[in-house]
CSV table of N, CA and C in Angstrom, one decimal:
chain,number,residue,atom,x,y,z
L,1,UNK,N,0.9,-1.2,0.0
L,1,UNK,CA,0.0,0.0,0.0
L,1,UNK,C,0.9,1.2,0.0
L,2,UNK,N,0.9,1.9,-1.1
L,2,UNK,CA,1.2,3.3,-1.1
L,2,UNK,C,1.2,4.6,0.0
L,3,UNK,N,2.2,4.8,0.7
L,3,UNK,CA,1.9,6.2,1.8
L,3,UNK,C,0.6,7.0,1.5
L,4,UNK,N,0.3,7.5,2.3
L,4,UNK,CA,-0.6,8.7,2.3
L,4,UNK,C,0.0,10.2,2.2
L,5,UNK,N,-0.3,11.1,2.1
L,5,UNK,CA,0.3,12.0,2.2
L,5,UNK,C,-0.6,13.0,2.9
L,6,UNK,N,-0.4,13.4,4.0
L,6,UNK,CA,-1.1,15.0,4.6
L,6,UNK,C,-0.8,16.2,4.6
L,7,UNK,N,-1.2,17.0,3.6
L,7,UNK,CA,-0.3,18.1,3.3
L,7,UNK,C,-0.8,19.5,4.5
L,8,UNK,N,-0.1,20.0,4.7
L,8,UNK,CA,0.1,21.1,5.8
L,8,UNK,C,0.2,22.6,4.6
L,9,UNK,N,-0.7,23.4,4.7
L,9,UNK,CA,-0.7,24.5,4.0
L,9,UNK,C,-0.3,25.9,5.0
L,10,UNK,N,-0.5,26.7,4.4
L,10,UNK,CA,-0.3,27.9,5.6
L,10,UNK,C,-1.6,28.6,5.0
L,11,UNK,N,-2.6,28.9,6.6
L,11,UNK,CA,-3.7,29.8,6.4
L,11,UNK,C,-3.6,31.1,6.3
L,12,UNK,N,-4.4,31.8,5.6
L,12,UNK,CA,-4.3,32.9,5.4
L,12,UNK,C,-4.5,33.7,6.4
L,13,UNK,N,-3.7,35.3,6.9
L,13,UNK,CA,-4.0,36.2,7.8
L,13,UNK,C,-3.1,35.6,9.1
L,14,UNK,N,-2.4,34.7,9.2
L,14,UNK,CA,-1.3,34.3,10.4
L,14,UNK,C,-0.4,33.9,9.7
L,15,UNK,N,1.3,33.9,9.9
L,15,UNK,CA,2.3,33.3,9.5
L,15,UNK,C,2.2,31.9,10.5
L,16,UNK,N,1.9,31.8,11.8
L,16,UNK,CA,2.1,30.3,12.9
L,16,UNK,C,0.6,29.9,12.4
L,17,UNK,N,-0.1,30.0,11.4
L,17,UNK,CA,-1.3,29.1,11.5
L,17,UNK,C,-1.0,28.3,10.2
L,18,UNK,N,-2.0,27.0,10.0
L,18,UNK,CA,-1.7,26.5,9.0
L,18,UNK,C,-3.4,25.3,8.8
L,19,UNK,N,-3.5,25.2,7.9
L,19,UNK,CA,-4.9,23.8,7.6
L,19,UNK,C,-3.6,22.8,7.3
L,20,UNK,N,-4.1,21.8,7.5
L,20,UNK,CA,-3.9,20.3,8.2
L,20,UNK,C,-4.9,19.5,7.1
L,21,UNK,N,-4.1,19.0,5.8
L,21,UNK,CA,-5.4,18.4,5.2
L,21,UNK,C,-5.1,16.8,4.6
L,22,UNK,N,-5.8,15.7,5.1
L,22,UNK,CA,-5.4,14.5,5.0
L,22,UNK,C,-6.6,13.3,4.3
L,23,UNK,N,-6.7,13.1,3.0
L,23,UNK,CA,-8.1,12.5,2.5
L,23,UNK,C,-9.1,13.6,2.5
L,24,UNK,N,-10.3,13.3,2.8
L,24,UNK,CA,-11.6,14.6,3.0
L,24,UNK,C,-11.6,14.9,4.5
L,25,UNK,N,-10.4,15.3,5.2
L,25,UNK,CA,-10.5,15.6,6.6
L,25,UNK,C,-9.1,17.1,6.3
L,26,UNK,N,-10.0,18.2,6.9
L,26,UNK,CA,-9.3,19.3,7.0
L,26,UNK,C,-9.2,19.4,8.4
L,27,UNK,N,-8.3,20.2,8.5
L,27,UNK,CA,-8.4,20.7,10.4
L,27,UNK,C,-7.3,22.0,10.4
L,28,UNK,N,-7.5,22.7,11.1
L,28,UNK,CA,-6.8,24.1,11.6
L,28,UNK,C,-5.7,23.6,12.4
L,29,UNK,N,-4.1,23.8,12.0
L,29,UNK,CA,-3.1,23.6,13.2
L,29,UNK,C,-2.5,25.2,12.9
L,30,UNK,N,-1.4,24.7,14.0
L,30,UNK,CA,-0.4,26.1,14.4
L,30,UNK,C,1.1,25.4,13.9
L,31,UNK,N,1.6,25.8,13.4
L,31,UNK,CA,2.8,25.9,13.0
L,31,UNK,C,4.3,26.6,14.2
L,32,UNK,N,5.4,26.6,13.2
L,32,UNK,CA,6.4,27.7,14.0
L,32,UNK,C,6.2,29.0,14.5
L,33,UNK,N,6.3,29.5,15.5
L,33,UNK,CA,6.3,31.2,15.8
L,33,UNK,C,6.6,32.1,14.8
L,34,UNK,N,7.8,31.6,13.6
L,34,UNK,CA,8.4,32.3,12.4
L,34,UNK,C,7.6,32.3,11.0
L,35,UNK,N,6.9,30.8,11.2
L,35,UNK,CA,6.1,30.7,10.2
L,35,UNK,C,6.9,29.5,9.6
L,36,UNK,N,7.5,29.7,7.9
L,36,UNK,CA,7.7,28.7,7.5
L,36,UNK,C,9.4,29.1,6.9
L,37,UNK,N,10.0,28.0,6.6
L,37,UNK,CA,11.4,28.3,6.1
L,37,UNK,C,11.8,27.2,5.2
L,38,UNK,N,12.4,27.6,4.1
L,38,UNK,CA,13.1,26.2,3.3
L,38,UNK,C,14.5,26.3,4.0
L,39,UNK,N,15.1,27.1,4.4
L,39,UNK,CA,16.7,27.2,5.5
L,39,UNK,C,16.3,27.3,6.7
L,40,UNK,N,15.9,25.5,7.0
L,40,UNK,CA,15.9,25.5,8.5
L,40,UNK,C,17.5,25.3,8.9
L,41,UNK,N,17.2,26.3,10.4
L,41,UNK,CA,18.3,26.3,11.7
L,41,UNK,C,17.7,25.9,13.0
L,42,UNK,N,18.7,25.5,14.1
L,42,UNK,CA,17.9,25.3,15.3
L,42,UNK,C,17.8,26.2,15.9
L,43,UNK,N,16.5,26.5,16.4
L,43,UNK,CA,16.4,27.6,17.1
L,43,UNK,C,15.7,28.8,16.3
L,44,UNK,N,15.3,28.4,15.7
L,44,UNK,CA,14.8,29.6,14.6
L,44,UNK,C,13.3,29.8,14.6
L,45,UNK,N,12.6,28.7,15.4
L,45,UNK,CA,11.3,29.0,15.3
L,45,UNK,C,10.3,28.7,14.2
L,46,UNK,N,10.9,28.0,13.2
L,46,UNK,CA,10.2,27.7,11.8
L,46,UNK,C,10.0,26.7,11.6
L,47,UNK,N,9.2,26.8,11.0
L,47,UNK,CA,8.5,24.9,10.3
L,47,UNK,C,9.1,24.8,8.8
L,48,UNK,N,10.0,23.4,8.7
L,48,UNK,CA,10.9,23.7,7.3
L,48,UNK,C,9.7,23.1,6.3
L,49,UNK,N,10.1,24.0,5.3
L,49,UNK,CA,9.4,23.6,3.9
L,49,UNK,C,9.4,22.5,3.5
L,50,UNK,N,9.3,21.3,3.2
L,50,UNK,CA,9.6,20.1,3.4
L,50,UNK,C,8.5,18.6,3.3
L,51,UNK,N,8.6,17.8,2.5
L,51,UNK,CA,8.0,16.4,2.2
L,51,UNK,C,8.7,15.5,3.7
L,52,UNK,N,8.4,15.5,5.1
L,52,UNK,CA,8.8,14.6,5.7
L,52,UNK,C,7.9,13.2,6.0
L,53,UNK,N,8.6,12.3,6.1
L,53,UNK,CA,7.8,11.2,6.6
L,53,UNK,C,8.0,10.6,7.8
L,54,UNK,N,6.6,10.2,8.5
L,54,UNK,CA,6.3,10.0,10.0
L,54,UNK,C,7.3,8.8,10.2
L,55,UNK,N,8.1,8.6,11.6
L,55,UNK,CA,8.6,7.6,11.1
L,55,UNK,C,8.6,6.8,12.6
L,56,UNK,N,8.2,7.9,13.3
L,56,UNK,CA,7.4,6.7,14.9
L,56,UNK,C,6.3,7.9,15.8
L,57,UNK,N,6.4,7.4,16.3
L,57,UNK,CA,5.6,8.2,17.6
L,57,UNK,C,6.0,7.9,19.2
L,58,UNK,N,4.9,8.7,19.6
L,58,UNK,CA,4.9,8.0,21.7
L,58,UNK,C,3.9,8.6,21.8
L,59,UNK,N,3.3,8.5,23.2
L,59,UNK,CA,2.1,8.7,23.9
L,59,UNK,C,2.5,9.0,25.2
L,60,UNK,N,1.7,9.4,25.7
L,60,UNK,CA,1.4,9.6,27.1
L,60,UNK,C,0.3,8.1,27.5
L,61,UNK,N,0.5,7.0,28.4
L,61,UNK,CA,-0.1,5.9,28.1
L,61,UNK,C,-1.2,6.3,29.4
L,62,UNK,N,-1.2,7.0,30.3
L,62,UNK,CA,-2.2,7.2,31.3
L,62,UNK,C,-2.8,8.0,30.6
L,63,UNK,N,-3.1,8.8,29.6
L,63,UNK,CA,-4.2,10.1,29.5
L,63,UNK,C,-4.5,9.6,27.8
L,64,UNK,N,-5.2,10.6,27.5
L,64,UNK,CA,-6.1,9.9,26.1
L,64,UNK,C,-7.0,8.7,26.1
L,65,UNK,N,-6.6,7.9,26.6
L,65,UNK,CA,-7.3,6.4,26.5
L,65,UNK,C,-6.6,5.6,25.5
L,66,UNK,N,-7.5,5.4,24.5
L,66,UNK,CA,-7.3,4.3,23.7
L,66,UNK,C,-6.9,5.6,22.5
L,67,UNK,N,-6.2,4.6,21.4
L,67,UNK,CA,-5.8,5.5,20.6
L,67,UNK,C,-6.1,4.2,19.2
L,68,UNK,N,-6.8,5.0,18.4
L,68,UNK,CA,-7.2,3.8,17.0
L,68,UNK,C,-6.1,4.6,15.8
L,69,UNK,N,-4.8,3.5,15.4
L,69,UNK,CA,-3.9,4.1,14.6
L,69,UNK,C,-3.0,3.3,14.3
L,70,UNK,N,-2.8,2.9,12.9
L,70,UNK,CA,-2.0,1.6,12.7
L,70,UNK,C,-0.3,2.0,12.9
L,71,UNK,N,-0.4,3.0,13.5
L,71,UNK,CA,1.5,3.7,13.6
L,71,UNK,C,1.5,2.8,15.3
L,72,UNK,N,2.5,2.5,15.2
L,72,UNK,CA,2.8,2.1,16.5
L,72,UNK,C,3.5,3.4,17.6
L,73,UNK,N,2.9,3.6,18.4
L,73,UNK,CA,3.5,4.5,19.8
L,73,UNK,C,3.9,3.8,20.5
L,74,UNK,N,5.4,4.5,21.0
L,74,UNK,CA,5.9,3.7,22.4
L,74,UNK,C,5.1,5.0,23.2
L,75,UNK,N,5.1,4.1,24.6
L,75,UNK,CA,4.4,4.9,25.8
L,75,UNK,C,5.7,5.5,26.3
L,76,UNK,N,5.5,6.9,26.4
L,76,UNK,CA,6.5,8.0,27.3
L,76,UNK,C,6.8,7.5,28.7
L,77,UNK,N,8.1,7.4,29.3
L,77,UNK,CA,8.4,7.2,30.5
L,77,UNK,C,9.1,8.8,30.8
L,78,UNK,N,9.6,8.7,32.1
L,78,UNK,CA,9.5,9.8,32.8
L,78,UNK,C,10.9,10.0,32.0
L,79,UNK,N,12.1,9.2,31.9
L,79,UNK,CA,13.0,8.9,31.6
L,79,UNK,C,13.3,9.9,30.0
L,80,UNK,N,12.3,9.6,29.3
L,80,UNK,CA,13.0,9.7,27.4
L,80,UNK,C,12.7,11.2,27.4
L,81,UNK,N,13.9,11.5,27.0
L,81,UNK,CA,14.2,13.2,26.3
L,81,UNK,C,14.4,13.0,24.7
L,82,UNK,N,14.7,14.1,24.4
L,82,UNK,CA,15.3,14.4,22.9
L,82,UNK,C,15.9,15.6,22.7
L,83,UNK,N,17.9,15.2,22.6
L,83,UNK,CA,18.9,15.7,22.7
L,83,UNK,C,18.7,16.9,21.5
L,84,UNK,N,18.5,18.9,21.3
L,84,UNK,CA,18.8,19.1,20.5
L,84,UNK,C,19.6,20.3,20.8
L,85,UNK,N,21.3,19.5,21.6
L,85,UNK,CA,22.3,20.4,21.5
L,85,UNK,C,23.1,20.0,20.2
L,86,UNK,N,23.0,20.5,18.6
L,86,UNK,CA,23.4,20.6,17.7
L,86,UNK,C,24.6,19.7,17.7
L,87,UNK,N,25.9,19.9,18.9
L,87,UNK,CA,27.3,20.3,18.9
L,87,UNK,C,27.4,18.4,19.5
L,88,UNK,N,26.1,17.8,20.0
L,88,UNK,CA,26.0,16.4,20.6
L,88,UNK,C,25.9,15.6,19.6
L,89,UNK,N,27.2,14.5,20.2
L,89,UNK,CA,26.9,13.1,19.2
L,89,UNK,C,25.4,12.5,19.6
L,90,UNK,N,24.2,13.1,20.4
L,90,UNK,CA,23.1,12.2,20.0
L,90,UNK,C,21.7,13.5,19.5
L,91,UNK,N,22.6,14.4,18.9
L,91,UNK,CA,21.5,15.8,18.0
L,91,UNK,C,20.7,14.9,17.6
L,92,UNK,N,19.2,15.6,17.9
L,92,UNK,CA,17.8,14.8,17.2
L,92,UNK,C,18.3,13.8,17.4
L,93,UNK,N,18.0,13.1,18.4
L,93,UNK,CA,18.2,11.7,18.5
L,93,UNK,C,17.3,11.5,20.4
L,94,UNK,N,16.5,10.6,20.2
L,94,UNK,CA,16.0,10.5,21.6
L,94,UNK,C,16.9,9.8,22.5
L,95,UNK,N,16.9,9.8,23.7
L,95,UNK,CA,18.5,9.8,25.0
L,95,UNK,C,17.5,9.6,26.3
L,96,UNK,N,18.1,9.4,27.0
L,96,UNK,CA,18.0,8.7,28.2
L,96,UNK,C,18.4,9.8,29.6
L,97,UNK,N,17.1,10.0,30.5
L,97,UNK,CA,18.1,11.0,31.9
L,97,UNK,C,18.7,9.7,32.5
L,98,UNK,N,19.9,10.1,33.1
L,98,UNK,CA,20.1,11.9,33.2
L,98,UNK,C,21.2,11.9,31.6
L,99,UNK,N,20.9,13.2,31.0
L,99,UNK,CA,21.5,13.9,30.3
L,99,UNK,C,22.3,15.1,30.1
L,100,UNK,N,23.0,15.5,30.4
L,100,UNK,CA,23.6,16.5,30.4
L,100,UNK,C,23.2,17.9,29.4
L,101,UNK,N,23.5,17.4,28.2
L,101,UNK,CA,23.5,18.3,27.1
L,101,UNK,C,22.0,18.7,26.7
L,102,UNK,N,21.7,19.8,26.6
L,102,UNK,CA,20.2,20.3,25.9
L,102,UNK,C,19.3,19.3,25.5
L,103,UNK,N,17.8,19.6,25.9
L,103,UNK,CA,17.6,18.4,25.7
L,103,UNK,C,16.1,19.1,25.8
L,104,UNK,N,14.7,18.6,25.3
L,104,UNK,CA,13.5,18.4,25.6
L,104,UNK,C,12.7,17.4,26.4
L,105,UNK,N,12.3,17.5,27.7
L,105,UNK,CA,11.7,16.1,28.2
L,105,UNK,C,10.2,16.1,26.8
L,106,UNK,N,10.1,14.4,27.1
L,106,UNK,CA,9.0,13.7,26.2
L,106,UNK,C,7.5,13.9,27.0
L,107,UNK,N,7.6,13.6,28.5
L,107,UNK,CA,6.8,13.7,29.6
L,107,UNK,C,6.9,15.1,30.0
L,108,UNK,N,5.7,16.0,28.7
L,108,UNK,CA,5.7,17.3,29.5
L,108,UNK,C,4.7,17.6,30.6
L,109,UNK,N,4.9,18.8,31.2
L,109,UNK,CA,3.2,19.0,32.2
L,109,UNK,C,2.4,19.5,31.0
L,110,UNK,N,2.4,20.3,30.4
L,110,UNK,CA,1.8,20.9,29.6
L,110,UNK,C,0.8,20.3,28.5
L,111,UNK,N,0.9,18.7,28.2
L,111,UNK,CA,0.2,17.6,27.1
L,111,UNK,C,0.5,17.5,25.8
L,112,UNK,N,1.3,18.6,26.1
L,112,UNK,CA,1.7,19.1,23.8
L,112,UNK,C,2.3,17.7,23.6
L,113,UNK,N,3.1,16.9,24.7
L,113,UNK,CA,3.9,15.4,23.9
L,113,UNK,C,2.6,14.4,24.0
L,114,UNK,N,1.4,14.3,24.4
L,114,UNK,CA,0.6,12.9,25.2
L,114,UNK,C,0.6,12.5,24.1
L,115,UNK,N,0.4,12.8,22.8
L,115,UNK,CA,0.3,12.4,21.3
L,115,UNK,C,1.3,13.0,20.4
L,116,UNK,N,3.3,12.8,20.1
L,116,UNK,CA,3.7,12.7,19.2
L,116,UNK,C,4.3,11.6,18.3
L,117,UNK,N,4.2,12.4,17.2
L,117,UNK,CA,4.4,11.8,16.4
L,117,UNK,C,5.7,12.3,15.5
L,118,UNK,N,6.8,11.7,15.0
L,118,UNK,CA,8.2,11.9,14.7
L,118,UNK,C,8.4,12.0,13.1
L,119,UNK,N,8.5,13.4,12.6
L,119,UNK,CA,8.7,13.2,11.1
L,119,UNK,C,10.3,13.2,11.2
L,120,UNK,N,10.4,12.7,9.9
L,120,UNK,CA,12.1,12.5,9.6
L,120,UNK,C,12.2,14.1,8.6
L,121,UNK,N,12.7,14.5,10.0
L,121,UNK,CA,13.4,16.3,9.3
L,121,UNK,C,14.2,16.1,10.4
L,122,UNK,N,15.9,15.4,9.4
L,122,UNK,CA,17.1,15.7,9.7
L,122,UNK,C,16.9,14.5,10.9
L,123,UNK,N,16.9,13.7,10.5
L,123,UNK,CA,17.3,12.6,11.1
L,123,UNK,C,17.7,11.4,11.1
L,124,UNK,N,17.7,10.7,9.3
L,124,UNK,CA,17.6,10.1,8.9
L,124,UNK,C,19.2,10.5,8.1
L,125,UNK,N,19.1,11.4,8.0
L,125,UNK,CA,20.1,11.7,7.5
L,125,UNK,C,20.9,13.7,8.4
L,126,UNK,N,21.5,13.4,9.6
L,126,UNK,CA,21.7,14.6,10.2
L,126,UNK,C,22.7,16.0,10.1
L,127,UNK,N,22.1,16.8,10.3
L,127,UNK,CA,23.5,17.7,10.1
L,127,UNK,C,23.0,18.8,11.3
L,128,UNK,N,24.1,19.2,12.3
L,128,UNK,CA,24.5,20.1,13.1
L,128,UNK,C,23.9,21.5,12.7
L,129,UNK,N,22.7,21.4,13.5
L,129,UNK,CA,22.1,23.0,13.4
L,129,UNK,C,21.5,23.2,12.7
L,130,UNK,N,20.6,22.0,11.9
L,130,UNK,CA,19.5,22.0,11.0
L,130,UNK,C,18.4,21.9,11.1
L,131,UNK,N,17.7,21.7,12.5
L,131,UNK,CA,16.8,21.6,13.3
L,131,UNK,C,16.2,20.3,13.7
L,132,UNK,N,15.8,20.0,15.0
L,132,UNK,CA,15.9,19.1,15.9
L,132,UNK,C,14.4,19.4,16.5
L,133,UNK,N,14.0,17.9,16.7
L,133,UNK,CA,12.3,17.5,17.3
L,133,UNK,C,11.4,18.6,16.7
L,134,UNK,N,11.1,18.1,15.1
L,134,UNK,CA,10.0,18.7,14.3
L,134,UNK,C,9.5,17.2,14.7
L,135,UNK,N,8.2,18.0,15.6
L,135,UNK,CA,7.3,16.8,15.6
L,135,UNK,C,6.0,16.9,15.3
L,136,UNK,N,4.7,16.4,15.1
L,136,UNK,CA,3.2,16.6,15.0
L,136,UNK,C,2.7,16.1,16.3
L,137,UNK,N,2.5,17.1,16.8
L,137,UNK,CA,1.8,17.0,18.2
L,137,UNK,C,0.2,17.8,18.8
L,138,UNK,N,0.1,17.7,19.8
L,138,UNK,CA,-1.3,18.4,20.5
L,138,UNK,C,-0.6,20.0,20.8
L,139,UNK,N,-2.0,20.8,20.3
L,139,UNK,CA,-1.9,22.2,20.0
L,139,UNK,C,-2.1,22.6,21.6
L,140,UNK,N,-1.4,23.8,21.4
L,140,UNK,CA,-1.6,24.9,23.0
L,140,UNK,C,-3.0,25.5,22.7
L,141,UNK,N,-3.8,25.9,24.0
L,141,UNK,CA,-4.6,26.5,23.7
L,141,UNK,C,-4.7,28.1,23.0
L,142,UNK,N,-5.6,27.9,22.4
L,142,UNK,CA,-6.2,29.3,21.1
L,142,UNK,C,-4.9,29.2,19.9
L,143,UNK,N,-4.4,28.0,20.1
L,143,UNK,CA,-3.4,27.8,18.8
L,143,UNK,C,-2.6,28.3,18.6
L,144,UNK,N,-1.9,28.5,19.6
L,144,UNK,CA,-0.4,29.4,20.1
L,144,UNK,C,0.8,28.7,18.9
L,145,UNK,N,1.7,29.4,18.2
L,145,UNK,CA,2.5,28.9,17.7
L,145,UNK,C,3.5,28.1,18.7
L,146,UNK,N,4.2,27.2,17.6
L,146,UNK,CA,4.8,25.7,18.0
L,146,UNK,C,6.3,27.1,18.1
L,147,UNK,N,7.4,26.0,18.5
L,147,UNK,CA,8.9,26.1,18.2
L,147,UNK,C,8.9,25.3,16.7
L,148,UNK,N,8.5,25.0,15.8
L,148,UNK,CA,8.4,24.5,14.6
L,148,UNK,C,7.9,23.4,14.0
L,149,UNK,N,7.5,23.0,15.1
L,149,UNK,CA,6.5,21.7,14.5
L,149,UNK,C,5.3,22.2,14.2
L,150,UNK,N,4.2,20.9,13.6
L,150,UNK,CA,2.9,21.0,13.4
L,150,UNK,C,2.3,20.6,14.8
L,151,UNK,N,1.0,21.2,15.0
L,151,UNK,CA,0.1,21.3,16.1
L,151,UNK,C,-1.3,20.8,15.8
L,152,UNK,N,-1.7,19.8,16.4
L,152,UNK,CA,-3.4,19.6,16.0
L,152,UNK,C,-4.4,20.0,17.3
L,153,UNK,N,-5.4,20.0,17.8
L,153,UNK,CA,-5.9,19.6,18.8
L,153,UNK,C,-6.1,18.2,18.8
L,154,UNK,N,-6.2,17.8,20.1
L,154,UNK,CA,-6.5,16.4,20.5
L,154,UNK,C,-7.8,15.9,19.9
L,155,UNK,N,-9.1,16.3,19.4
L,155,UNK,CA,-10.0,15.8,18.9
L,155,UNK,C,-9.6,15.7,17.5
L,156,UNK,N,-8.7,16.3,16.5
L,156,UNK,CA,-8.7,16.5,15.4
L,156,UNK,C,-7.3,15.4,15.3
L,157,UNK,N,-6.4,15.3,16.2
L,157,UNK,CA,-5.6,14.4,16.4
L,157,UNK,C,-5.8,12.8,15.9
L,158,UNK,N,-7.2,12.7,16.8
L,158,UNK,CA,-7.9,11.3,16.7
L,158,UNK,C,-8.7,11.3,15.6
L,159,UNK,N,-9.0,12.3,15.1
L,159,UNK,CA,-9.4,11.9,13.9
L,159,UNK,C,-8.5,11.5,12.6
L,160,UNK,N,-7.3,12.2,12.8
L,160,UNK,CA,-6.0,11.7,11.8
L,160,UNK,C,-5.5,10.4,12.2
L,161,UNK,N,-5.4,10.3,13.4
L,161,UNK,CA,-4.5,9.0,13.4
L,161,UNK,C,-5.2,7.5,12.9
L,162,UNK,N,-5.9,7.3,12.7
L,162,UNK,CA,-6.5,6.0,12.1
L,162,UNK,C,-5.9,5.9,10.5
L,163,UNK,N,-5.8,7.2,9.8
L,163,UNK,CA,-5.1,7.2,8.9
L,163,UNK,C,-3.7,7.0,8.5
L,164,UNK,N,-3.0,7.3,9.8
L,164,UNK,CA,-1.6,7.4,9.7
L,164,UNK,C,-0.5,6.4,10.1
L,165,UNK,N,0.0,6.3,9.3
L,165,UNK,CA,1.0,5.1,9.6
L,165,UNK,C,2.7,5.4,9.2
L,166,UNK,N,3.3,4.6,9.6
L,166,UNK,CA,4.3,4.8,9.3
L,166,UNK,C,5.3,5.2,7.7
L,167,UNK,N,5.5,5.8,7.7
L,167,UNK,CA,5.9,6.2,6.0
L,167,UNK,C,5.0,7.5,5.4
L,168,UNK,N,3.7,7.8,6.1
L,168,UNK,CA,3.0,8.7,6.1
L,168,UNK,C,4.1,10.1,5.6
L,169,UNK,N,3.7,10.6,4.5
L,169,UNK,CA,4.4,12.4,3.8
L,169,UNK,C,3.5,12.9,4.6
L,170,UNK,N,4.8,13.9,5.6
L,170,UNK,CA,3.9,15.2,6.1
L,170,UNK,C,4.8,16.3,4.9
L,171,UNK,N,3.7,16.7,4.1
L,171,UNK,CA,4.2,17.8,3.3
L,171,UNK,C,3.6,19.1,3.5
L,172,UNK,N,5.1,20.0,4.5
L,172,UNK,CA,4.6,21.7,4.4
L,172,UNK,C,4.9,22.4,3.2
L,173,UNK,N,3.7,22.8,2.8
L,173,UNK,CA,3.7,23.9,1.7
L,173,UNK,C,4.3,25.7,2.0
């Protein structure tokens, strides 16, 4: 079976907003604080221009409940971060506390991780300071812009994930 593709557009009247469109299912996300970039850096606040494909996920396994989605999620432990000190032999790369070097915990308070999902931008193939944990996750409320990933809300979440699987094109326009 051929990937799917969900293409991510940018909505008109915001640079951090974006529609979310996968089969006949649209949905409103939030993007980077910068908006959009084909010259992603880390740190820059942008969502890179870019054909990525999902290539795992995690959960939060106490909250949400069940989750109907042929992508496999590992369940978040208190433990799993994701290293994005550029200058680290494990950049974009998920790591283990304790960790020294810059890092994002997976287990936030906040819920933005209870549902990510891992596109391959710069990871599959890495380079120092090209940007690090572009992921598709749960939106802040009133759709606050991301640090550069895509944002869905959690009801619009569950409605993508049934579709999504591994190999899934997230393509930003």
């Amino acid at each position: 079976m051929k990937p799917s593709t969900m293409v991510v557009r940018p909505a008109p009247g915001k640079s951090s907003r974006a529609i979310v469109r996968l089969g006949a299912i649209t949905v409103p996300a939030a993007i980077g604080r910068s908006g959009r970039t084909v010259i992603k850096r880390e740190g820059d606040g942008a969502t890179p221009i870019a054909s990525m494909r999902l290539i795992s996920g995690f959960r939060r396994g106490e909250r949400n409940g069940r989750l109907v989605t042929p992508l496999a999620l590992r369940r978040i432990r208190a433990d799993m971060l994701w290293c994005d000190q550029p200058d680290n032999a494990s950049y974009n790369r998920l790591v283990r506390a304790p960790f020294g070097a810059s890092h994002e915990e997976l287990q936030r308070g906040d819920g933005l991780y209870d549902i990510c999902l891992v596109m391959d931008w710069n990871i599959s193939s890495r380079a120092r300071y090209r940007g690090s944990a572009i992921f598709f996750h749960l939106i802040r409320p009133g759709y606050e812009p991301t640090a550069g990933c895509v944002a869905v809300s959690l009801r619009d979440m569950r409605r993508l994930l049934p579709h999504l699987r591994k190999g899934t094109i997230v393509r930003v326009l």
